[in-house]
Amino acid sequence: MRLTLRRPDDWHLHLRDGAALASVVRHTAWQFRRAIVMPNLKPPVTTTAAAAAYRERIRAALPAGSRFEPLMTLYLTDGTSPDEVKRARASGFVHAVKYYPAGATTNSDAGVQDLLKLHAVLATLEEIDLPLLVHGEVTDPAVDVFDREKVFIERVLASLVRRYPRLRLVFEHATTREAVDFVAAAGALVAATVTPQHLLLNRNALFRGGIRPHNYCLPVLKRERHREAVLAAATGGSAKFFLGTDSAPHAQSAKENDCGCAGVYSAHAAIELYAEAFDSVGKLDALEGFASVHGADFYRLPRNTDSITLIKEPWTPPGSYPFGDEVIVPFRANEPIAWRLAPEGG
Ligand code: NCD
Ligand code: ZN
């Protein structure tokens, strides 16, 4: 069976920098025309000037002839000024500002202490119509790790959306029923991205026969009833839900460690994994909207005009890929994936 789609884009991606960037960007560029590139480098990308320099490094690392286009983001901090986000908007290459709660995840030390206190910047984002991308988890250590998304919606997101009704907002990597219900019920300016792992796995995958560090990401995998709700939302045809892999490479040594990093690497097989998830509920007809249309429309960018072809034919990713001087273990390493991407023109 073959499935031809308008070429997709990845609306949530970590590319890292330096030799690691050069190792991973080819995987994304082979499938996607564009990707929203997350700014959580060390130090984080907090200015338009830093985003311009990072964009050039990404472009320089692309395979020859690639038409891949990185869409840049700024990392929101307690010190981000309204002028900086105006400069970002005027640049034409910064497409959003990313909110990380301080300490929530990889390289988020510079994140925001209290989002609702950043009134001047939030009002400016609303006025200049630059989207805010939200890592929707509280960091309060008293809150159970599996409840942090739900509690963020109650404590922060509900007020944010009420106070800034014209703010364009993406709830990144939605993982719970509460998140997809909130987004579905909110106005048209509130959308969400969904990762392949949260469509395909529930939290049992963290402990299958022993601890599985390569399935650990943030937000952490949830119970089966949440996976089912997120899968129903992604495959339901609503323009509010679109593809964002959150592919987040970490060296094998940083994952298989007594304090392993959060992040699943899926860029090597992203669209194939989504095809598998959509196929599992008989919704392949909804894949193109989710992967290639809703995100471009939300970001007010043109839809891609060329296409890709998927073939229902199993293949098995290798146990690892090069990652700078180290290696990364990809999602589904040494285990078959039901769909594969046809070579260009294939
Ligand atoms: C991301 C990373 O490694 O940069 N990790 C993850 O588990 N998703 C950070 C993030 O998006 O939370
Ligand atoms: Zn991410």
Short mmCIF file of N, CA and C and ligand atoms in Angstrom, two decimals, residues 12 14 16 38 40 98 100 105-106 135 173 216-219 246 248-250 262-264, ligand 1:
data_model
loop_
_atom_site.label_atom_id
_atom_site.label_comp_id
_atom_site.label_asym_id
_atom_site.label_seq_id
_atom_site.Cartn_x
_atom_site.Cartn_y
_atom_site.Cartn_z
N HIS A 12 7.95 21.10 15.98
CA HIS A 12 8.65 21.10 17.28
C HIS A 12 9.87 20.17 17.17
N HIS A 14 14.28 19.61 18.15
CA HIS A 14 15.56 19.99 18.76
C HIS A 14 16.68 19.54 17.84
N ARG A 16 20.05 20.80 18.37
CA ARG A 16 21.35 20.96 19.05
C ARG A 16 22.27 21.85 18.21
N MET A 38 13.76 24.47 18.26
CA MET A 38 13.68 24.91 19.65
C MET A 38 14.99 25.59 20.08
N ASN A 40 16.57 25.78 23.06
CA ASN A 40 17.18 25.42 24.35
C ASN A 40 18.61 24.92 24.18
N LYS A 98 9.44 30.61 22.81
CA LYS A 98 9.19 29.38 23.55
C LYS A 98 9.28 29.61 25.05
N TYR A 100 9.66 27.90 28.61
CA TYR A 100 9.99 26.75 29.46
C TYR A 100 9.87 27.19 30.92
N THR A 105 13.08 20.99 32.20
CA THR A 105 13.58 19.99 31.26
C THR A 105 15.00 20.35 30.82
N THR A 106 15.50 19.66 29.80
CA THR A 106 16.87 19.86 29.32
C THR A 106 17.18 21.34 29.04
N HIS A 135 5.74 24.96 26.98
CA HIS A 135 6.01 23.67 27.61
C HIS A 135 5.09 23.63 28.83
N HIS A 173 3.68 19.39 22.69
CA HIS A 173 3.68 17.97 23.10
C HIS A 173 2.58 17.65 24.12
N TYR A 216 12.23 7.58 27.74
CA TYR A 216 12.00 8.65 28.72
C TYR A 216 12.14 10.02 28.05
N CYS A 217 11.07 10.79 28.14
CA CYS A 217 11.08 12.16 27.64
C CYS A 217 10.21 12.98 28.57
N LEU A 218 10.19 14.28 28.34
CA LEU A 218 9.30 15.16 29.09
C LEU A 218 8.40 15.91 28.11
N PRO A 219 7.13 16.02 28.36
CA PRO A 219 6.42 15.37 29.45
C PRO A 219 6.51 13.84 29.33
N ASP A 246 9.13 16.73 18.64
CA ASP A 246 9.95 16.87 19.85
C ASP A 246 11.13 15.91 19.81
N ALA A 248 14.48 14.80 20.23
CA ALA A 248 15.39 15.46 21.19
C ALA A 248 16.59 14.55 21.45
N PRO A 249 17.60 14.64 20.58
CA PRO A 249 18.72 13.70 20.69
C PRO A 249 19.62 13.97 21.89
N HIS A 250 19.97 12.88 22.56
CA HIS A 250 20.99 12.90 23.62
C HIS A 250 21.89 11.71 23.35
N ALA A 262 16.22 13.51 29.57
CA ALA A 262 14.91 13.35 28.95
C ALA A 262 15.00 13.67 27.47
N GLY A 263 14.42 12.83 26.63
CA GLY A 263 14.37 13.11 25.19
C GLY A 263 14.34 11.84 24.39
N VAL A 264 13.43 11.78 23.42
CA VAL A 264 13.34 10.64 22.50
C VAL A 264 13.79 11.13 21.12
C1 NCD B 1 13.87 18.10 25.28
C2 NCD B 1 15.36 18.21 25.04
O1 NCD B 1 16.08 17.25 25.29
O2 NCD B 1 15.80 19.27 24.56
N1 NCD B 1 13.59 16.88 25.97
C3 NCD B 1 12.40 16.22 26.04
O3 NCD B 1 12.31 15.24 26.76
N2 NCD B 1 11.37 16.62 25.33
C4 NCD B 1 13.41 19.30 26.03
C5 NCD B 1 11.94 19.49 26.00
O4 NCD B 1 11.35 19.80 24.96
O5 NCD B 1 11.32 19.33 27.06
#
